[in-house]
Structure formats: C-alpha cells, structure tokens
Amino acid sequence: MAESEAVSHETGVAAHGSLAGQHQKPHPGCNILFLCRDNSALSIMAQALLGRCEGRGFRAFSAGSHPATEVHPIAADLLKANGIWSRALKPRDYGRFLDHDSPSVDFVISLGAQAPAGMPSSWPGDPQVLHWRISEPRADGSQKENLLAFRKTFTELETRIKLFVLVNERKARKKIAAQSTTGFPQPAHPVLANAHMDRTVKLDENRPHVGHGAKGIGQARSHSQTIGNDRRFVSE
C-alpha cells in the first residue's frame, strides 16, 4: 500500500509515515479527513490549510472517491503562493481509510456543492461525519476565470477552517491531555458547530490573502442537512 501522509510542509514540518505506522502511533489530537470526488483541489487545499494548525492539536488528511493522477495545477500554485504547499500532497483513494490499520479520525468532512455520491455513511472509529457546502472551482473557463474561481474556493475553505479550529481547539487540547494521562486515544466529541463564540477570528494580516476572504467570517451561516441516515453539518 502506498504511503499516506498528512501535510508535510516544506517549511519544516516533518513528514508522517505510512497508514500502518500512524495506526500504531495514533495522533493525540484531533484527526480530520477531508473528502471530495477527485482529491485534486477542494480536499487537497483543505488539508493544506488545516495542516498549518498541527501545532494546535489538529492533523489533516484528504482523499477522494475517484482520485485524480495529480493535484490540480491552479490549486498547487495557490498553495505555493501561500506557503503551504508540500510534496506529500497527493490525490488518494478514500478506501484506504476504511482499512483496519488506517489512522483513526475524529471528523470526516466532505466538501463541495453537495456530498460526493457513493461515500460511506460510517467509518472506523465512528467519527463525526459532516458536509461543508463549498464552491467547486471551475476549470472550463478562461485562465483568468479559472484562477478567480479557485481563489474564491480557497478563501471559503480558509474562512471555514478558521472557524472550525476556533470551535474545536479546546476539545483537541483536552483530548491530548487525556491521552497523555491514559496512553490511549479518547473518543471523538460531536462538533459544537453552533456554539457561541466569545472572541473574534483574526486573519493573519502579515500573510497575503487571495480572493475576498476577510469579510467571509462574519457571513458564515450554518444549517443542518440530512444525508441518508446521517445528520451532517453544512456550512454555506
């Protein structure tokens, strides 16, 4: 089986090992698996964006139902421009996360206008299964139109992930503390998607942002959507 790494930034974050190795040494924090159909843009960008928060107790993976042969060039260029590109970012099949020796995840989050068809309704370890409604970047327009579409998607993902980290960081740290005491990973807690937030998400003003991202935080609206037998959280 080919190796499946979480984000390994070229700026210095060490690469993770194989799926089997990750299963033997589970990450003590919060593991998130992002899904889209081909794992070439949406879920790859989400993995890279959340990968910046590994030091805050989060680790990201991504996969697809019909993985492409490579990361979309525009997505790769955006990640490089924002300093979060990694050679470890590769399209992968979600099936490897259904194996008994796959890394345990706390959240499985599908991305796109709607959840990709054919995705499993249950996963090993009984993680929280969510769907985020994110604009799917077009690739059939002019070069300028395609770039603007990818920038819009990147900004939506960045805004949603900042909110996700803000809401779940305390739980991730509690899980780390509990595991350091017991030596075993603790079960995942449901996401507090509508929890009251008593502090403001602040974008990194020192890093150039693409698109029109900053105002998106205050405009994020959420509602629940039933998909099959699962109750999934949808962010517009």
mmCIF file of C-alpha atoms in Angstrom:
data_model
loop_
_atom_site.group_PDB
_atom_site.id
_atom_site.type_symbol
_atom_site.label_atom_id
_atom_site.label_comp_id
_atom_site.label_asym_id
_atom_site.label_seq_id
_atom_site.Cartn_x
_atom_site.Cartn_y
_atom_site.Cartn_z
ATOM 1 C CA MET A 1 0.000 0.000 0.000
ATOM 2 C CA ALA A 2 1.328 3.438 -0.878
ATOM 3 C CA GLU A 3 2.117 5.771 1.930
ATOM 4 C CA SER A 4 -0.485 8.323 3.031
ATOM 5 C CA GLU A 5 0.971 11.338 4.738
ATOM 6 C CA ALA A 6 -0.714 14.199 6.486
ATOM 7 C CA VAL A 7 0.528 17.599 5.327
ATOM 8 C CA SER A 8 4.298 17.884 5.483
ATOM 9 C CA HIS A 9 5.195 21.493 4.812
ATOM 10 C CA GLU A 10 8.432 22.222 3.055
ATOM 11 C CA THR A 11 8.949 24.933 5.659
ATOM 12 C CA GLY A 12 9.904 22.342 8.238
ATOM 13 C CA VAL A 13 7.061 20.124 9.485
ATOM 14 C CA ALA A 14 8.271 16.514 9.455
ATOM 15 C CA ALA A 15 6.529 14.058 7.173
ATOM 16 C CA HIS A 16 4.192 11.482 8.670
ATOM 17 C CA GLY A 17 4.703 7.814 7.944
ATOM 18 C CA SER A 18 2.541 5.161 6.386
ATOM 19 C CA LEU A 19 -1.051 4.456 7.320
ATOM 20 C CA ALA A 20 0.042 1.413 9.264
ATOM 21 C CA GLY A 21 2.581 3.435 11.201
ATOM 22 C CA GLN A 22 0.008 6.080 12.023
ATOM 23 C CA HIS A 23 -2.350 3.437 13.327
ATOM 24 C CA GLN A 24 0.302 2.078 15.653
ATOM 25 C CA LYS A 25 1.117 5.560 16.959
ATOM 26 C CA PRO A 26 -2.181 7.489 16.875
ATOM 27 C CA HIS A 27 -2.015 11.254 16.791
ATOM 28 C CA PRO A 28 -3.017 12.515 20.249
ATOM 29 C CA GLY A 29 -5.046 15.449 18.948
ATOM 30 C CA CYS A 30 -7.912 15.820 16.505
ATOM 31 C CA ASN A 31 -7.607 13.984 13.160
ATOM 32 C CA ILE A 32 -9.684 15.237 10.225
ATOM 33 C CA LEU A 33 -10.251 13.538 6.862
ATOM 34 C CA PHE A 34 -11.392 15.859 4.049
ATOM 35 C CA LEU A 35 -13.170 14.297 1.072
ATOM 36 C CA CYS A 36 -14.097 15.375 -2.430
ATOM 37 C CA ARG A 37 -14.584 13.429 -5.638
ATOM 38 C CA ASP A 38 -11.110 13.540 -7.169
ATOM 39 C CA ASN A 39 -8.982 14.826 -4.267
ATOM 40 C CA SER A 40 -7.177 17.211 -6.613
ATOM 41 C CA ALA A 41 -8.349 20.631 -5.413
ATOM 42 C CA LEU A 42 -11.054 21.060 -2.744
ATOM 43 C CA SER A 43 -9.933 18.474 -0.204
ATOM 44 C CA ILE A 44 -6.235 18.964 -1.007
ATOM 45 C CA MET A 45 -6.491 22.703 -0.270
ATOM 46 C CA ALA A 46 -8.433 21.978 2.929
ATOM 47 C CA GLN A 47 -5.759 19.509 4.052
ATOM 48 C CA ALA A 48 -3.014 22.061 3.453
ATOM 49 C CA LEU A 49 -4.894 24.874 5.196
ATOM 50 C CA LEU A 50 -5.683 22.835 8.309
ATOM 51 C CA GLY A 51 -2.145 21.475 8.268
ATOM 52 C CA ARG A 52 -0.997 24.897 9.451
ATOM 53 C CA CYS A 53 -2.755 24.154 12.752
ATOM 54 C CA GLU A 54 -0.983 20.886 13.556
ATOM 55 C CA GLY A 55 0.800 22.567 16.454
ATOM 56 C CA ARG A 56 -2.610 23.465 17.897
ATOM 57 C CA GLY A 57 -3.759 19.849 18.104
ATOM 58 C CA PHE A 58 -5.066 19.153 14.591
ATOM 59 C CA ARG A 59 -3.857 16.827 11.854
ATOM 60 C CA ALA A 60 -5.373 16.714 8.371
ATOM 61 C CA PHE A 61 -5.756 14.034 5.706
ATOM 62 C CA SER A 62 -7.596 14.081 2.386
ATOM 63 C CA ALA A 63 -8.904 11.540 -0.111
ATOM 64 C CA GLY A 64 -11.400 11.073 -2.930
ATOM 65 C CA SER A 65 -13.791 8.528 -4.390
ATOM 66 C CA HIS A 66 -12.189 8.836 -7.853
ATOM 67 C CA PRO A 67 -8.743 10.292 -7.168
ATOM 68 C CA ALA A 68 -7.008 12.207 -9.939
ATOM 69 C CA THR A 69 -3.464 11.438 -11.011
ATOM 70 C CA GLU A 70 -2.115 14.740 -9.657
ATOM 71 C CA VAL A 71 -3.051 17.876 -7.751
ATOM 72 C CA HIS A 72 -4.722 20.460 -9.981
ATOM 73 C CA PRO A 73 -2.042 22.933 -11.155
ATOM 74 C CA ILE A 74 -4.018 26.015 -10.088
ATOM 75 C CA ALA A 75 -4.586 24.545 -6.616
ATOM 76 C CA ALA A 76 -0.884 23.737 -6.345
ATOM 77 C CA ASP A 77 0.062 27.274 -7.406
ATOM 78 C CA LEU A 78 -2.273 28.802 -4.797
ATOM 79 C CA LEU A 79 -0.825 26.627 -2.045
ATOM 80 C CA LYS A 80 2.709 27.542 -3.088
ATOM 81 C CA ALA A 81 1.831 31.255 -3.163
ATOM 82 C CA ASN A 82 0.512 30.969 0.397
ATOM 83 C CA GLY A 83 3.469 28.966 1.680
ATOM 84 C CA ILE A 84 1.564 25.765 2.435
ATOM 85 C CA TRP A 85 2.494 23.525 -0.482
ATOM 86 C CA SER A 86 4.026 20.123 0.212
ATOM 87 C CA ARG A 87 5.248 17.290 -1.984
ATOM 88 C CA ALA A 88 3.281 14.992 0.369
ATOM 89 C CA LEU A 89 0.017 16.371 -1.029
ATOM 90 C CA LYS A 90 -1.186 13.738 -3.498
ATOM 91 C CA PRO A 91 -4.629 12.511 -4.593
ATOM 92 C CA ARG A 92 -5.536 9.314 -2.710
ATOM 93 C CA ASP A 93 -8.418 6.868 -2.604
ATOM 94 C CA TYR A 94 -10.653 7.096 0.454
ATOM 95 C CA GLY A 95 -10.800 3.294 0.608
ATOM 96 C CA ARG A 96 -7.512 3.112 2.482
ATOM 97 C CA PHE A 97 -9.157 4.948 5.377
ATOM 98 C CA LEU A 98 -11.632 2.075 5.701
ATOM 99 C CA ASP A 99 -8.889 -0.464 6.441
ATOM 100 C CA HIS A 100 -8.496 -1.848 9.953
ATOM 101 C CA ASP A 101 -4.967 -0.422 10.146
ATOM 102 C CA SER A 102 -5.872 3.038 8.841
ATOM 103 C CA PRO A 103 -5.330 6.105 11.044
ATOM 104 C CA SER A 104 -8.221 6.855 13.385
ATOM 105 C CA VAL A 105 -10.042 10.085 12.518
ATOM 106 C CA ASP A 106 -12.372 12.230 14.608
ATOM 107 C CA PHE A 107 -14.097 14.048 11.742
ATOM 108 C CA VAL A 108 -14.854 13.057 8.151
ATOM 109 C CA ILE A 109 -15.740 16.220 6.217
ATOM 110 C CA SER A 110 -16.940 16.104 2.620
ATOM 111 C CA LEU A 111 -16.637 19.262 0.532
ATOM 112 C CA GLY A 112 -18.477 20.693 -2.462
ATOM 113 C CA ALA A 113 -21.895 21.850 -3.579
ATOM 114 C CA GLN A 114 -23.186 18.537 -2.225
ATOM 115 C CA ALA A 115 -21.668 15.456 -0.637
ATOM 116 C CA PRO A 116 -19.911 13.240 -3.218
ATOM 117 C CA ALA A 117 -22.094 10.327 -4.303
ATOM 118 C CA GLY A 118 -21.260 6.883 -3.008
ATOM 119 C CA MET A 119 -19.360 7.933 0.087
ATOM 120 C CA PRO A 120 -19.665 5.538 3.061
ATOM 121 C CA SER A 121 -22.118 6.520 5.781
ATOM 122 C CA SER A 122 -19.932 5.030 8.525
ATOM 123 C CA TRP A 123 -16.192 4.945 9.137
ATOM 124 C CA PRO A 124 -13.841 3.096 11.506
ATOM 125 C CA GLY A 125 -13.860 4.669 14.942
ATOM 126 C CA ASP A 126 -17.308 6.245 14.430
ATOM 127 C CA PRO A 127 -16.087 9.777 13.608
ATOM 128 C CA GLN A 128 -18.380 12.771 13.259
ATOM 129 C CA VAL A 129 -19.469 12.881 9.578
ATOM 130 C CA LEU A 130 -20.053 16.374 8.189
ATOM 131 C CA HIS A 131 -20.553 18.169 4.900
ATOM 132 C CA TRP A 132 -19.353 21.690 4.162
ATOM 133 C CA ARG A 133 -21.004 23.434 1.251
ATOM 134 C CA ILE A 134 -18.046 24.979 -0.564
ATOM 135 C CA SER A 135 -17.973 26.435 -4.080
ATOM 136 C CA GLU A 136 -16.418 23.987 -6.517
ATOM 137 C CA PRO A 137 -13.781 25.746 -8.633
ATOM 138 C CA ARG A 138 -14.421 25.729 -12.355
ATOM 139 C CA ALA A 139 -11.733 24.680 -14.777
ATOM 140 C CA ASP A 140 -13.546 25.186 -18.085
ATOM 141 C CA GLY A 141 -13.312 28.961 -18.441
ATOM 142 C CA SER A 142 -10.538 31.324 -19.390
ATOM 143 C CA GLN A 143 -7.314 31.273 -17.400
ATOM 144 C CA LYS A 144 -8.423 34.382 -15.505
ATOM 145 C CA GLU A 145 -11.885 32.962 -14.771
ATOM 146 C CA ASN A 146 -10.441 29.693 -13.525
ATOM 147 C CA LEU A 147 -7.949 31.457 -11.265
ATOM 148 C CA LEU A 148 -10.675 33.656 -9.762
ATOM 149 C CA ALA A 149 -12.827 30.567 -9.129
ATOM 150 C CA PHE A 150 -10.002 28.763 -7.349
ATOM 151 C CA ARG A 151 -9.239 31.863 -5.261
ATOM 152 C CA LYS A 152 -12.895 32.050 -4.205
ATOM 153 C CA THR A 153 -12.835 28.402 -3.152
ATOM 154 C CA PHE A 154 -9.542 28.853 -1.303
ATOM 155 C CA THR A 155 -10.950 31.812 0.645
ATOM 156 C CA GLU A 156 -14.153 29.938 1.553
ATOM 157 C CA LEU A 157 -12.115 26.995 2.838
ATOM 158 C CA GLU A 158 -9.745 29.240 4.765
ATOM 159 C CA THR A 159 -12.620 31.043 6.483
ATOM 160 C CA ARG A 160 -14.469 27.811 7.345
ATOM 161 C CA ILE A 161 -11.331 26.127 8.696
ATOM 162 C CA LYS A 162 -10.512 29.120 10.908
ATOM 163 C CA LEU A 163 -13.983 28.836 12.432
ATOM 164 C CA PHE A 164 -13.648 25.064 12.816
ATOM 165 C CA VAL A 165 -10.337 25.437 14.665
ATOM 166 C CA LEU A 166 -11.737 28.180 16.882
ATOM 167 C CA VAL A 167 -14.689 25.999 17.914
ATOM 168 C CA ASN A 168 -12.776 22.725 18.327
ATOM 169 C CA GLU A 169 -9.326 23.707 19.578
ATOM 170 C CA ARG A 170 -10.254 23.337 23.240
ATOM 171 C CA LYS A 171 -11.602 19.815 22.648
ATOM 172 C CA ALA A 172 -8.455 18.884 20.729
ATOM 173 C CA ARG A 173 -6.255 20.035 23.597
ATOM 174 C CA LYS A 174 -8.405 18.169 26.113
ATOM 175 C CA LYS A 175 -8.036 15.019 24.045
ATOM 176 C CA ILE A 176 -4.253 15.449 24.017
ATOM 177 C CA ALA A 177 -4.234 15.940 27.786
ATOM 178 C CA ALA A 178 -6.472 12.897 28.354
ATOM 179 C CA GLN A 179 -4.338 10.671 26.148
ATOM 180 C CA SER A 180 -1.126 11.797 27.816
ATOM 181 C CA THR A 181 -2.653 10.559 31.078
ATOM 182 C CA THR A 182 -4.202 7.288 29.883
ATOM 183 C CA GLY A 183 -1.929 6.447 26.980
ATOM 184 C CA PHE A 184 -4.945 5.734 24.761
ATOM 185 C CA PRO A 185 -6.838 7.990 22.331
ATOM 186 C CA GLN A 186 -10.181 9.269 23.586
ATOM 187 C CA PRO A 187 -13.400 9.040 21.561
ATOM 188 C CA ALA A 188 -14.268 11.999 19.372
ATOM 189 C CA HIS A 189 -16.715 14.598 20.647
ATOM 190 C CA PRO A 190 -19.511 15.979 18.457
ATOM 191 C CA VAL A 191 -18.655 19.256 16.785
ATOM 192 C CA LEU A 192 -20.097 22.298 18.522
ATOM 193 C CA ALA A 193 -20.893 23.930 15.227
ATOM 194 C CA ASN A 194 -23.384 26.473 16.610
ATOM 195 C CA ALA A 195 -21.572 27.146 19.874
ATOM 196 C CA HIS A 196 -21.385 30.760 20.978
ATOM 197 C CA MET A 197 -18.018 32.286 20.118
ATOM 198 C CA ASP A 198 -16.861 34.910 22.615
ATOM 199 C CA ARG A 199 -13.809 36.004 20.658
ATOM 200 C CA THR A 200 -13.227 37.152 17.109
ATOM 201 C CA VAL A 201 -11.420 35.161 14.460
ATOM 202 C CA LYS A 202 -8.470 37.274 13.316
ATOM 203 C CA LEU A 203 -6.924 36.685 9.943
ATOM 204 C CA ASP A 204 -3.163 36.769 9.655
ATOM 205 C CA GLU A 205 -2.582 40.311 8.409
ATOM 206 C CA ASN A 206 1.058 39.624 7.647
ATOM 207 C CA ARG A 207 0.287 36.980 5.022
ATOM 208 C CA PRO A 208 -1.135 37.965 1.629
ATOM 209 C CA HIS A 209 -4.598 36.534 1.131
ATOM 210 C CA VAL A 210 -6.233 35.595 -2.103
ATOM 211 C CA GLY A 211 -9.783 36.440 -3.048
ATOM 212 C CA HIS A 212 -12.099 38.493 -0.839
ATOM 213 C CA GLY A 213 -11.670 36.416 2.274
ATOM 214 C CA ALA A 214 -11.798 38.590 5.401
ATOM 215 C CA LYS A 215 -15.441 39.552 5.253
ATOM 216 C CA GLY A 216 -16.475 35.932 4.806
ATOM 217 C CA ILE A 217 -16.018 35.137 8.501
ATOM 218 C CA GLY A 218 -18.857 37.325 9.635
ATOM 219 C CA GLN A 219 -21.069 35.999 6.887
ATOM 220 C CA ALA A 220 -20.670 32.287 7.553
ATOM 221 C CA ARG A 221 -24.072 30.744 8.101
ATOM 222 C CA SER A 222 -24.769 27.214 9.111
ATOM 223 C CA HIS A 223 -27.617 24.761 8.994
ATOM 224 C CA SER A 224 -28.015 21.031 9.287
ATOM 225 C CA GLN A 225 -28.761 18.716 6.420
ATOM 226 C CA THR A 226 -29.814 15.085 6.481
ATOM 227 C CA ILE A 227 -27.924 12.880 4.018
ATOM 228 C CA GLY A 228 -29.045 9.269 4.080
ATOM 229 C CA ASN A 229 -29.256 8.305 7.745
ATOM 230 C CA ASP A 230 -26.597 10.780 8.831
ATOM 231 C CA ARG A 231 -27.094 14.184 10.364
ATOM 232 C CA ARG A 232 -24.454 16.342 8.719
ATOM 233 C CA PHE A 233 -23.439 19.890 9.409
ATOM 234 C CA VAL A 234 -23.499 22.108 6.365
ATOM 235 C CA SER A 235 -21.730 25.448 6.102
ATOM 236 C CA GLU A 236 -22.785 27.811 3.363
#
